[in-house]
mmCIF file of C-alpha atoms and ligand atoms in Angstrom:
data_model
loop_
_atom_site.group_PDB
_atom_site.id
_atom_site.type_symbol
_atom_site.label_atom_id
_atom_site.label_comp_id
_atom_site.label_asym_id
_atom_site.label_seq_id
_atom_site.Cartn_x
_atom_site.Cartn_y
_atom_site.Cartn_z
ATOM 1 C CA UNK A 25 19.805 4.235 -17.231
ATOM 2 C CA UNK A 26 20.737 3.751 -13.800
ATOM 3 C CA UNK A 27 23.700 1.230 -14.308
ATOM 4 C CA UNK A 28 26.632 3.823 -14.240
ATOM 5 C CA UNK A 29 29.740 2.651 -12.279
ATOM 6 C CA UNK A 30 29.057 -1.168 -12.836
ATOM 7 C CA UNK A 31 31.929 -3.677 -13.978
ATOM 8 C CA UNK A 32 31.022 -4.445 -17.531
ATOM 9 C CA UNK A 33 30.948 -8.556 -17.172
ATOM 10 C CA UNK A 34 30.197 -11.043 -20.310
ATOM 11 C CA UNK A 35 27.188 -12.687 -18.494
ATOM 12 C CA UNK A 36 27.571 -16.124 -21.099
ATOM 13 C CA UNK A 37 31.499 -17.011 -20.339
ATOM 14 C CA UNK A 38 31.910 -16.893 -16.742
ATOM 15 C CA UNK A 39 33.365 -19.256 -14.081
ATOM 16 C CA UNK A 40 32.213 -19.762 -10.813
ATOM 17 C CA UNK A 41 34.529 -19.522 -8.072
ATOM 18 C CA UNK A 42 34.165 -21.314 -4.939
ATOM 19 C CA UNK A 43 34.311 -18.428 -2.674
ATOM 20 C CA UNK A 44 32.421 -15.196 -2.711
ATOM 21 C CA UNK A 45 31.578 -12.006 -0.644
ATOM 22 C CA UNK A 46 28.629 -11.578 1.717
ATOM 23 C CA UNK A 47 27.035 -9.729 3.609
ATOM 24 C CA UNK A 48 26.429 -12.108 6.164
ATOM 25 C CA UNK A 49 24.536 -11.679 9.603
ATOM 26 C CA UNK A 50 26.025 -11.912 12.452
ATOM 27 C CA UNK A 51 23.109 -11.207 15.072
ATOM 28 C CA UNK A 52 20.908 -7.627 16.198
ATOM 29 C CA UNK A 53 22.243 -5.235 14.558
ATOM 30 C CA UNK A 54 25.615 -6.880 13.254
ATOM 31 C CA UNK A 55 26.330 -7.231 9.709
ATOM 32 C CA UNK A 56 29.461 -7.875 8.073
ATOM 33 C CA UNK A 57 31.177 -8.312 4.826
ATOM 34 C CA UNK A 58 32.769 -11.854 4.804
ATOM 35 C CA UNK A 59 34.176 -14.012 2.218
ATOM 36 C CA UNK A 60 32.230 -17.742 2.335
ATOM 37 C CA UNK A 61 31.372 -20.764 -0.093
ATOM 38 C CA UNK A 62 29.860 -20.540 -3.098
ATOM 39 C CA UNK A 63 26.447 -22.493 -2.237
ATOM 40 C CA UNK A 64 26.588 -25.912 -4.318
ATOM 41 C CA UNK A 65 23.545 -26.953 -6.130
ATOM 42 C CA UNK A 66 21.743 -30.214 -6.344
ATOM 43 C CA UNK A 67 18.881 -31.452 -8.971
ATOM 44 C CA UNK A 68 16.564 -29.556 -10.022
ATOM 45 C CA UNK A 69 17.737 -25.937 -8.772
ATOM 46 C CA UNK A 70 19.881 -23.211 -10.285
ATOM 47 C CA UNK A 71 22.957 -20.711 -9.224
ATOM 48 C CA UNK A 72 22.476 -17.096 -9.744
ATOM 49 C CA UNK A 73 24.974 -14.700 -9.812
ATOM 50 C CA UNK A 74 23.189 -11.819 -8.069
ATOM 51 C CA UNK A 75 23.607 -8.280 -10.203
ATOM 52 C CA UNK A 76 21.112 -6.206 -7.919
ATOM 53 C CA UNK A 77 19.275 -6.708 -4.643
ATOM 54 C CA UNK A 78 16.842 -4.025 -3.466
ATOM 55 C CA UNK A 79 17.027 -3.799 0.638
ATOM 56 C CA UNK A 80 13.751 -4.690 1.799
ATOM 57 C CA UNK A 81 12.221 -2.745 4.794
ATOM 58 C CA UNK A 82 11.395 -6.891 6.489
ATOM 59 C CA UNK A 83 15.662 -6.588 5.811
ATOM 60 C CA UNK A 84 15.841 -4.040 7.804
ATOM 61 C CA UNK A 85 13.360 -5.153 10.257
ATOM 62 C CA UNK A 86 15.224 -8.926 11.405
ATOM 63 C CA UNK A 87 18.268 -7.032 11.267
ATOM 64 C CA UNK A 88 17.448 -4.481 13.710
ATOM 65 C CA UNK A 89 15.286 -6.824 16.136
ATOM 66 C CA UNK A 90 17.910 -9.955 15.889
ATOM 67 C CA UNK A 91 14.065 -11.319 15.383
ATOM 68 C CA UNK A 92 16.122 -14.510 13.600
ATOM 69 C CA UNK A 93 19.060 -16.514 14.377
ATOM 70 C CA UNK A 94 22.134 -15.728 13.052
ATOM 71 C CA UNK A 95 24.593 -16.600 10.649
ATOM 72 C CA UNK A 96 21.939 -15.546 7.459
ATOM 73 C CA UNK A 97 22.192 -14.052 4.320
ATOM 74 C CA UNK A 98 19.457 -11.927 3.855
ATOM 75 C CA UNK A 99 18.065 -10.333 0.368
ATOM 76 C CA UNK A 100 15.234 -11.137 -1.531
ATOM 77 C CA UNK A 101 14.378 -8.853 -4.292
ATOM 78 C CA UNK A 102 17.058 -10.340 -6.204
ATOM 79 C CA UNK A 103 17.644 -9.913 -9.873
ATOM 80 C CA UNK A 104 21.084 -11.618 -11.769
ATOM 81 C CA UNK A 105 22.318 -13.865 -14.453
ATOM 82 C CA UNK A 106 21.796 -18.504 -14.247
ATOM 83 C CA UNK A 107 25.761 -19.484 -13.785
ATOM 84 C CA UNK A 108 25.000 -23.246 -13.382
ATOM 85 C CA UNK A 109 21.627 -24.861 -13.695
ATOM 86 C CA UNK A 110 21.491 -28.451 -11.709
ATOM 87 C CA UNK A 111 20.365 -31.924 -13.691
ATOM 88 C CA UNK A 112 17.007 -31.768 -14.659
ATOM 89 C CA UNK A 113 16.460 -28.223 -15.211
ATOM 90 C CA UNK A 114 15.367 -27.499 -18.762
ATOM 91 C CA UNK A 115 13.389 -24.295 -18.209
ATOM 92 C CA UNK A 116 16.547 -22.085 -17.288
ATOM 93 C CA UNK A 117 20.678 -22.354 -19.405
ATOM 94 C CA UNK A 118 23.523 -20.555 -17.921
ATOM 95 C CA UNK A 119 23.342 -16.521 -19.406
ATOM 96 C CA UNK A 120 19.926 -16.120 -18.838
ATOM 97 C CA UNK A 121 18.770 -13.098 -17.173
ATOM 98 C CA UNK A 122 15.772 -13.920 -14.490
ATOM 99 C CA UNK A 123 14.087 -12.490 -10.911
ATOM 100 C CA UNK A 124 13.818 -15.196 -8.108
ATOM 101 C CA UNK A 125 11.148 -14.941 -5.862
ATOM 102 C CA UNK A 126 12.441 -16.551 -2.586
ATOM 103 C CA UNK A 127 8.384 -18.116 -1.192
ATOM 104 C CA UNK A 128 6.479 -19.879 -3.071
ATOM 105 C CA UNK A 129 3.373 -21.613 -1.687
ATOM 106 C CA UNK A 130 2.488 -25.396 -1.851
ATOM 107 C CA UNK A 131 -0.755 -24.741 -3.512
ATOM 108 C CA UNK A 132 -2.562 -28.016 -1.559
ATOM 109 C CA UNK A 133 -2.888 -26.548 2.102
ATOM 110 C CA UNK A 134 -5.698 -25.785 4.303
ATOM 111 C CA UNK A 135 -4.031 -22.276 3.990
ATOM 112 C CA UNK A 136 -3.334 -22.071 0.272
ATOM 113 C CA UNK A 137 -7.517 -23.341 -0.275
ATOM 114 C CA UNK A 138 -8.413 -20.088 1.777
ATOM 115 C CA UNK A 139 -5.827 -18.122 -0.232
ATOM 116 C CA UNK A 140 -4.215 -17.088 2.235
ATOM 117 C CA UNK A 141 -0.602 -17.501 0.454
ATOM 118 C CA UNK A 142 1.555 -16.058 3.375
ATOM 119 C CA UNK A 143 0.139 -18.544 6.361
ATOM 120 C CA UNK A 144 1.268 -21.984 4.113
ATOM 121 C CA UNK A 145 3.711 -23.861 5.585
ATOM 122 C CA UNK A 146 5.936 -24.597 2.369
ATOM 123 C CA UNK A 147 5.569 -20.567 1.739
ATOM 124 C CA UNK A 148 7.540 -20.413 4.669
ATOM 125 C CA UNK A 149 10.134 -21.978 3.992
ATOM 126 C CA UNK A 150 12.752 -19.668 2.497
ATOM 127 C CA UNK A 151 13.740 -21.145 -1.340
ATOM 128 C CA UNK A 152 16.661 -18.917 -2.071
ATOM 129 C CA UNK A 153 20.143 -18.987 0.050
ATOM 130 C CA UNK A 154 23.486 -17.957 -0.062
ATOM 131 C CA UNK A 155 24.491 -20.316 2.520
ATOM 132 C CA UNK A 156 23.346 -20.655 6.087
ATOM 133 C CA UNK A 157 19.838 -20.511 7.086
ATOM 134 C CA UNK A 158 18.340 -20.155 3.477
ATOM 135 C CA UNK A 159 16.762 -16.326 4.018
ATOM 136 C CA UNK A 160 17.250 -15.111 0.844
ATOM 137 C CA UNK A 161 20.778 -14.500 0.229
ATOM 138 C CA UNK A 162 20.769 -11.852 -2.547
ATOM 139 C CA UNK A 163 23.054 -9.753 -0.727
ATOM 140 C CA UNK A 164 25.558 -11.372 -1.972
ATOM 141 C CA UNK A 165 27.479 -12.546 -5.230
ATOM 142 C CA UNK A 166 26.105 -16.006 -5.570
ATOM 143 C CA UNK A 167 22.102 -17.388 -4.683
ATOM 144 C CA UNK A 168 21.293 -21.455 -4.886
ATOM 145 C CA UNK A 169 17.563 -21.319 -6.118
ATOM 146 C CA UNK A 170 15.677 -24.598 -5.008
ATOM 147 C CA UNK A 171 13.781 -26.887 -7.227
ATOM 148 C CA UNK A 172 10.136 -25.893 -6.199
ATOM 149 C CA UNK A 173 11.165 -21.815 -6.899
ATOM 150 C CA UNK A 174 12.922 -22.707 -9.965
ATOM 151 C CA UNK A 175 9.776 -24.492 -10.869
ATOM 152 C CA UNK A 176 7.266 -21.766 -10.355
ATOM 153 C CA UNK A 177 9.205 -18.773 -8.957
ATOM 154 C CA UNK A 178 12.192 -17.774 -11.451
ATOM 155 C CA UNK A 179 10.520 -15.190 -13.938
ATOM 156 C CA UNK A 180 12.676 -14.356 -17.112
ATOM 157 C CA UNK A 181 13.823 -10.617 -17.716
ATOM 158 C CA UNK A 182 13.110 -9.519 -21.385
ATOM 159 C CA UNK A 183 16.246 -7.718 -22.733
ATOM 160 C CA UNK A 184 15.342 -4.442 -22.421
ATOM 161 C CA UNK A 185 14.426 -4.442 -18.888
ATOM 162 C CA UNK A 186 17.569 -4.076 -16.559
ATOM 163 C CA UNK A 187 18.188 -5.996 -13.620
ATOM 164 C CA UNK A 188 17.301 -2.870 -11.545
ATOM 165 C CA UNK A 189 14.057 -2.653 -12.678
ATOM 166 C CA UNK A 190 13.668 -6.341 -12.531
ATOM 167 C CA UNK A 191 14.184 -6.333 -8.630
ATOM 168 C CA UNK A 192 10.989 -4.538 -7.839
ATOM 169 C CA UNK A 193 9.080 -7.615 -9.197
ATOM 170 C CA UNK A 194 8.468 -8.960 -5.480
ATOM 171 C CA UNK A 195 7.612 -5.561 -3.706
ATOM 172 C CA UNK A 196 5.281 -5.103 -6.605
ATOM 173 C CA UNK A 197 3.639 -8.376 -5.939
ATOM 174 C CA UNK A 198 3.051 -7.228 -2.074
ATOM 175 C CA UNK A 199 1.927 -3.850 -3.264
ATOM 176 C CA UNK A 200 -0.452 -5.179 -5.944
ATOM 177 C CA UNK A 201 -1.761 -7.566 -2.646
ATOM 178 C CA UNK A 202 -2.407 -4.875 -0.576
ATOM 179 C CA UNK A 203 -4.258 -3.023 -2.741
ATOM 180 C CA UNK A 204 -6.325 -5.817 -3.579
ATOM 181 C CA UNK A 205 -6.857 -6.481 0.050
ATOM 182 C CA UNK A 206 -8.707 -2.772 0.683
ATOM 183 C CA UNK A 207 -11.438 -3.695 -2.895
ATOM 184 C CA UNK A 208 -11.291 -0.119 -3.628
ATOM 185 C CA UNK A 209 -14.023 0.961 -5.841
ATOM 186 C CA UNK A 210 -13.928 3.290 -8.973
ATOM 187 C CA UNK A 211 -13.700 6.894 -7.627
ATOM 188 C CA UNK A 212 -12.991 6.234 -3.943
ATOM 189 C CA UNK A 213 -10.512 8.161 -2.295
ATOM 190 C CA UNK A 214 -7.437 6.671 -0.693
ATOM 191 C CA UNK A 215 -5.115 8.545 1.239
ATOM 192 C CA UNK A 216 -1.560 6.889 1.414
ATOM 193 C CA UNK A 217 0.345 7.867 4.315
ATOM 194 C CA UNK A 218 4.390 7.762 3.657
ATOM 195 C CA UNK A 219 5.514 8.320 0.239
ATOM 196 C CA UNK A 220 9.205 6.151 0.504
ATOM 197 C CA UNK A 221 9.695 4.121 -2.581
ATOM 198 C CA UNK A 222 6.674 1.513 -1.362
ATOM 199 C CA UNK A 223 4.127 3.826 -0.550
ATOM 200 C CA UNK A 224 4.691 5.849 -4.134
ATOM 201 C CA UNK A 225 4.132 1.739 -5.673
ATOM 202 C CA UNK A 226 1.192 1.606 -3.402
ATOM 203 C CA UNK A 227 0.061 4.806 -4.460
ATOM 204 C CA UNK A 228 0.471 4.467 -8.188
ATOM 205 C CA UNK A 229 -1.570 0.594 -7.731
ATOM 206 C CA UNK A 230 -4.422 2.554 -6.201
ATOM 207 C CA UNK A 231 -4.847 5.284 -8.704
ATOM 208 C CA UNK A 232 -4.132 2.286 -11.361
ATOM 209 C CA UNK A 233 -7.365 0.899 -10.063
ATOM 210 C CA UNK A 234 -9.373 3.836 -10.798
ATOM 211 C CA UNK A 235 -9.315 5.259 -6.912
ATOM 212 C CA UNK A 236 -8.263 9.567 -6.055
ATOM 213 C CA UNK A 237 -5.190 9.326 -4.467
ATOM 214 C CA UNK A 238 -4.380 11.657 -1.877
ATOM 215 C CA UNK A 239 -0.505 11.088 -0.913
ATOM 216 C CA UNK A 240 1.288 12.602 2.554
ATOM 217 C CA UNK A 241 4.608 12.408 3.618
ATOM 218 C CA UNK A 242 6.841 14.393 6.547
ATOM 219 C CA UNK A 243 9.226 14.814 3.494
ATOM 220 C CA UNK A 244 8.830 17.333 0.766
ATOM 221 C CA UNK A 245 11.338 16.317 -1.393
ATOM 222 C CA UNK A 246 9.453 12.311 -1.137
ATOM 223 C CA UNK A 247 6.091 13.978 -2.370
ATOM 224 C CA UNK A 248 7.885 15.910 -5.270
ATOM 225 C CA UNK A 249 9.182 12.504 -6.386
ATOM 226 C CA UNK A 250 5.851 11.178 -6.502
ATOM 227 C CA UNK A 251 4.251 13.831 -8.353
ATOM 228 C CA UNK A 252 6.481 12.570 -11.292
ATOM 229 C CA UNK A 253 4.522 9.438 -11.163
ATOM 230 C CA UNK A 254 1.534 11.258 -11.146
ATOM 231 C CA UNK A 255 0.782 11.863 -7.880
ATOM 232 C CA UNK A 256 -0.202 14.869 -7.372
ATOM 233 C CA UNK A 257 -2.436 15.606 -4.499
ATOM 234 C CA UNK A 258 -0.504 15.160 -1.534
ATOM 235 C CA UNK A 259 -0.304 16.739 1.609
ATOM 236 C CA UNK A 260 2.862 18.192 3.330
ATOM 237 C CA UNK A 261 2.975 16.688 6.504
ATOM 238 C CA UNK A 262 5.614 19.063 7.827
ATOM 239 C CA UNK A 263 3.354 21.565 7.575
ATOM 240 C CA UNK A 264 -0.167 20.597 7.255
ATOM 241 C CA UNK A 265 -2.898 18.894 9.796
ATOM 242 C CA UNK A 266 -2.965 15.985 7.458
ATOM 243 C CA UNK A 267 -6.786 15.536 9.213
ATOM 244 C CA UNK A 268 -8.410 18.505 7.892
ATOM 245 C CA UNK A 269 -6.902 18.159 4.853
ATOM 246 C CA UNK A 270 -8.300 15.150 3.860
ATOM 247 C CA UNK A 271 -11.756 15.924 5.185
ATOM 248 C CA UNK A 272 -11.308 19.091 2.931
ATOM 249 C CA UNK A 273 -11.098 16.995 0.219
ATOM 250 C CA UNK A 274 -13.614 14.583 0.577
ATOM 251 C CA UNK A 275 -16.807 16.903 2.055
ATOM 252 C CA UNK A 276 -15.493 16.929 5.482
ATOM 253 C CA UNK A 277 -16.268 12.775 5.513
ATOM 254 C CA UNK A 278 -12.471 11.622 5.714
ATOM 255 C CA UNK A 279 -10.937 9.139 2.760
ATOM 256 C CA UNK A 280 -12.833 5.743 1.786
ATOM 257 C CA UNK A 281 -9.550 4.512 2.838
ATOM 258 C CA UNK A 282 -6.458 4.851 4.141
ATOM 259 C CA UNK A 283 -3.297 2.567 3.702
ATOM 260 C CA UNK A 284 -0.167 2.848 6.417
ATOM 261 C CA UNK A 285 2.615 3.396 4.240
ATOM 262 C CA UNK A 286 4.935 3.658 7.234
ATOM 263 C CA UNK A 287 6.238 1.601 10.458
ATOM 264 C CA UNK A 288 5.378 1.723 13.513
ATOM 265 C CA UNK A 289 1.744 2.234 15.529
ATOM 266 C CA UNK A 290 2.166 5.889 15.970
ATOM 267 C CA UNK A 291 0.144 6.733 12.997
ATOM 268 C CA UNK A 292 -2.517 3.476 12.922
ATOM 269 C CA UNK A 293 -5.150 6.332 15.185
ATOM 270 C CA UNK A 294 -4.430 9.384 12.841
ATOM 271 C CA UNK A 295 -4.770 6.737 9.736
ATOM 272 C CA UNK A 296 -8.660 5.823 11.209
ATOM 273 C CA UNK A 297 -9.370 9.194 12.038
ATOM 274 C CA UNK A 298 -8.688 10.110 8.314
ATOM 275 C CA UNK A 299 -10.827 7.979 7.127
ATOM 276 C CA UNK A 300 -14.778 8.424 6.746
ATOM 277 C CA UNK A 301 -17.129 5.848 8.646
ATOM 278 C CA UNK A 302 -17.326 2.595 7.081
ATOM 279 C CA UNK A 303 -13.952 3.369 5.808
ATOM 280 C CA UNK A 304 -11.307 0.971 5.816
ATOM 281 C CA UNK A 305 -7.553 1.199 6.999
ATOM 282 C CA UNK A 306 -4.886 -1.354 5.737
ATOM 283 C CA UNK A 307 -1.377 -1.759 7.744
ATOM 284 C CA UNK A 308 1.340 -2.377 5.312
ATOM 285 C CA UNK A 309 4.507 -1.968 7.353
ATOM 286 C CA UNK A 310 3.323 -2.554 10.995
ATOM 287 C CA UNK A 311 5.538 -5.710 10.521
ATOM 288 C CA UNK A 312 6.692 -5.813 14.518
ATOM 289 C CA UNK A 313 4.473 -7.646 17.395
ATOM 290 C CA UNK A 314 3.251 -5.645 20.052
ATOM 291 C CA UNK A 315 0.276 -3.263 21.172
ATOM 292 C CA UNK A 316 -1.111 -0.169 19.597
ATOM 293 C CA UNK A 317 -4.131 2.021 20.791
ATOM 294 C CA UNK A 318 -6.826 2.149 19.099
ATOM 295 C CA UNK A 319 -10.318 3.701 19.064
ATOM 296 C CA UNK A 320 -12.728 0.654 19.363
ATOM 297 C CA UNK A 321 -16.011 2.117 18.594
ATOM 298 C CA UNK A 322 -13.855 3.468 15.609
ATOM 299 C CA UNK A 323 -14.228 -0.256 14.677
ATOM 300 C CA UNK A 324 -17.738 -0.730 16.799
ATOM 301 C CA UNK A 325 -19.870 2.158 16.206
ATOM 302 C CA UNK A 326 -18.188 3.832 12.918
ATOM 303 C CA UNK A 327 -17.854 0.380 11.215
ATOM 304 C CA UNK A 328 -13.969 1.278 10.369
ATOM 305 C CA UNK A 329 -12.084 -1.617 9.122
ATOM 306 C CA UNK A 330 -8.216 -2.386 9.897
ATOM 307 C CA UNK A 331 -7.084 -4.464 7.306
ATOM 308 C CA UNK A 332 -3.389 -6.083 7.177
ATOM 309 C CA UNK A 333 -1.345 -7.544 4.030
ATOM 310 C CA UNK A 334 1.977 -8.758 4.026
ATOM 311 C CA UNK A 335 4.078 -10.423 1.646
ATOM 312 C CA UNK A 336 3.542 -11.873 -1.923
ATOM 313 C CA UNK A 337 0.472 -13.558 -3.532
ATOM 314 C CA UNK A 338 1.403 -16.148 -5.839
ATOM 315 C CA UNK A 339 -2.071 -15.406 -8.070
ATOM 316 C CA UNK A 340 -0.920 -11.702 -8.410
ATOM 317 C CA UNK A 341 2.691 -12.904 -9.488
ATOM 318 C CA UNK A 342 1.976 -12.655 -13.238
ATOM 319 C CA UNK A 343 0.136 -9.352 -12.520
ATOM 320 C CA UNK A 344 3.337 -8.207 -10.831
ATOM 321 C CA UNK A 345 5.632 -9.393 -13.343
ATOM 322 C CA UNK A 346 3.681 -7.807 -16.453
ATOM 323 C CA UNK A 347 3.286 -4.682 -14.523
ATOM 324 C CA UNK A 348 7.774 -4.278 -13.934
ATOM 325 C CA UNK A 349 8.690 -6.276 -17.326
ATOM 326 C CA UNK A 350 6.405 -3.574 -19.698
ATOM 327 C CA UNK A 351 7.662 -1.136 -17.435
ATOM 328 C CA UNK A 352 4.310 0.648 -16.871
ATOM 329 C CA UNK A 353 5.933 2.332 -14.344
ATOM 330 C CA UNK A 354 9.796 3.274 -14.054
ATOM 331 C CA UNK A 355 10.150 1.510 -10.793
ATOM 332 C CA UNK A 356 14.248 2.269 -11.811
ATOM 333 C CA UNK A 357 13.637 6.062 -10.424
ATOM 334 C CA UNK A 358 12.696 5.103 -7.534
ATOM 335 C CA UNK A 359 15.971 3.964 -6.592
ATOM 336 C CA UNK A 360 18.387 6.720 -4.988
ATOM 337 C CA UNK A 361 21.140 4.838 -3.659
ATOM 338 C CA UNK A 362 23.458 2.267 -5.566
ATOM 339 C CA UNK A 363 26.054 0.202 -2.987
ATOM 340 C CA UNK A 364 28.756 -2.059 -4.699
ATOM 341 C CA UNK A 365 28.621 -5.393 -2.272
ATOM 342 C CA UNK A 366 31.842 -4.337 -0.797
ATOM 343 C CA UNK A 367 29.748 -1.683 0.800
ATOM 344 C CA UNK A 368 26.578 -3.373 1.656
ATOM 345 C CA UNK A 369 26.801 -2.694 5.667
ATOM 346 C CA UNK A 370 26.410 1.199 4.649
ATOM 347 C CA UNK A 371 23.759 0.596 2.396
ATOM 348 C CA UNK A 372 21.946 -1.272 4.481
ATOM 349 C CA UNK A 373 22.699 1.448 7.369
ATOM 350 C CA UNK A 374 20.999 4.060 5.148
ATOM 351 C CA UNK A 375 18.185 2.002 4.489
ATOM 352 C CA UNK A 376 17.553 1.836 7.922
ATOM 353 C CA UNK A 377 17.679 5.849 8.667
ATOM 354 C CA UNK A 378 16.371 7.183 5.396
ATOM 355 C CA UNK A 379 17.177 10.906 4.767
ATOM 356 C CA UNK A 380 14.681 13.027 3.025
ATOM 357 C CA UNK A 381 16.624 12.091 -0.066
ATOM 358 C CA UNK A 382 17.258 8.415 0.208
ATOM 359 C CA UNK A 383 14.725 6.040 -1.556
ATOM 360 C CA UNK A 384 14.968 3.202 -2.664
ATOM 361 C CA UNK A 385 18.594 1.062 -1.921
ATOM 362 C CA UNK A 386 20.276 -1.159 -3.968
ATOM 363 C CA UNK A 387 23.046 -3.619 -3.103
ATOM 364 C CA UNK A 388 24.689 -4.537 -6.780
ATOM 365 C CA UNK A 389 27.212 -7.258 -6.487
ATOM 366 C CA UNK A 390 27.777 -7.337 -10.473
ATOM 367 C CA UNK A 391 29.629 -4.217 -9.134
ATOM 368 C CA UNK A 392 31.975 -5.390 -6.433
ATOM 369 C CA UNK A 393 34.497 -2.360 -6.675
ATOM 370 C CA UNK A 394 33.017 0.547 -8.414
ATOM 371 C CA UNK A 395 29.523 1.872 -7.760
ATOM 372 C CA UNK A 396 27.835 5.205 -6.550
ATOM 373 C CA UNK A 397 25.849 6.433 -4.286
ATOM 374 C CA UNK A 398 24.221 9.369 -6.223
HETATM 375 ZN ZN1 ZN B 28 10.698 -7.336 0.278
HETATM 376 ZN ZN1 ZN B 29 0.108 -24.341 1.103
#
């Protein structure tokens, strides 16, 4: 089940080191595998040694902009083992198997009253480090979890759920937001555009809530792997005017809505034009500032909405966890590459240029020499 090639490791008698590996930061485009400190842990907060990290497409995105300053550690869709818990901590013992979530909202601001999560102040504040900056730090082998996520952001994995599976708690949660974001209605039809491993989540959320899915990707081999989730009307991209087809499938209207499954603005007109008038449009990966054309009587005249989600809602968290922990959907296939840490820099390189095989990537630092790459 998707944990070939990893170091067998008793996860109840282990000693922390002081040092470990990283894959640590170093500015645009620079990422390197370095050996720092063990982060040290004060009251309240726990150590986790990381055993898988899904790279994150926001990863990808500070990496390639040098958006942040550097040194960080980034990686949050971390899944591992407690190695120390700090005084005070009586929720979490050393050998248990848990997900961090790395933002967690205050609950009291102006912000978190609207429910608007994301915007809090305290949410942004980054809760999980491996030293540096706190951004995360699952890409490596140790994370310090602070009080306020150990408090309401460390979710337990049940035993027969593997760590892999485990990681996809957080994408999940921003999935499950953006679909709650478009209100689809029983029987509407939504057509996801990109079918990589979060547009088949987004996808499989939609049709959860009742909604035709119509699925299109540039990538044959993506929209065969979604068909085994049940996906099966999609659209070849390659070699069909993604346009008509929708309209064919809806009585020449277009889709009730459309979701952006894919980066950048080139596809934000083609997404509005799919969709019928009154529709709605939600970005979900146009995660970089700057300007996009746009039809504004699409918006005027046609009523069209453009809606926008990003990150995690804390109220959908226990959503998100029952949906990975019962495994009502094998997140686990969607994951095509597995990187040992030693090799995170590649992994994190193919994340960036996915191949029409490459889905979902996994750094796994329980597996520091072995690992594949399937
Ligand atoms: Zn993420
Ligand atoms: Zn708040």
């Amino acid at each position: 089940m998707g944990i070939a090639g990893q170091v067998a490791i008793d996860d109840t008698r282990h000693t922390v080191p002081t040092t470990m590996l990283a894959a640590v930061y170093r500015g645009k485009n620079d990422v390197r595998l370095e050996t720092v400190p063990v982060p040290e842990i004060g009251v309240g907060e726990l150590l986790v040694r990381v055993r898988t990290c899904g790279v994150c497409g926001t990863d990808l995105k500070k990496i390639s902009t040098g958006s942040h300053s550097a040194p960080r550690i980034f990686g949050h869709e971390t899944s591992g083992v407690v190695a120390a818990v700090g005084r005070g901590v009586r929720d979490f013992k050393e050998g248990d198997r848990v997900m961090v979530f790395h933002h967690i909202p205050c609950g009291q601001c102006f912000y978190c009253h609207n429910k608007t999560f994301a915007q809090c102040e305290t949410y942004k504040k980054v809760g999980c480090t491996a030293g540096f900056e706190p951004s995360g730090g699952g890409f490596s082998q140790y994370v310090r979890v602070m009080d306020w996520i150990v408090k309401k952001g460390t979710v337990r994995i049940p035993d027969d759920v593997s760590f892999e599976q485990a990681c996809f708690v957080e994408p999940v949660n921003t999935c499950l937001k953006g679909i709650e974001t478009l209100r689809l209605r029983d029987g509407e039809t939504v057509l996801v555009i990109g079918q990589g491993p979060i547009g088949i989540i987004l996808s499989v959320l939609a049709k959860r809530t009742g909604a035709n899915v119509i699925t299109s990707d540039l990538y044959p081999q993506r929209l065969t792997i979604g068909s085994t989730f049940g996906l099966v009307n999609t659209i070849d991209a390659s070699r069909m005017n993604v346009l008509e087809k929708v309209r064919e499938l809806t009585q020449g209207r277009g889709a009730d809505a459309a979701i952006l499954a894919v980066g950048g603005n080139s596809l934000i007109r083609p997404a509005m034009d799919a969709t019928r008038p009154g529709g709605r449009v939600l970005l979900f990966a146009q995660t970089v500032r700057g300007e996009a054309t746009i039809d504004p009587s699409a918006v005027c005249v046609d009523e069209k909405s453009l809606l926008g989600s990003y990150s995690a809602s804390v109220e959908l968290q226990e959503e998100s966890v029952r949906f990975v922990m019962s495994r009502e959907m094998d997140l686990e296939r969607l994951i095509s590459h597995r990187f040992p840490l030693t090799r995170s820099v590649e992994a994190l390189d193919l994340a960036a240029h996915p191949q029409p095989d490459s889905m979902k990537v996994v750094i796994q630092a329980g597996s520091l020499l072995e690992g594949n790459t399937e």
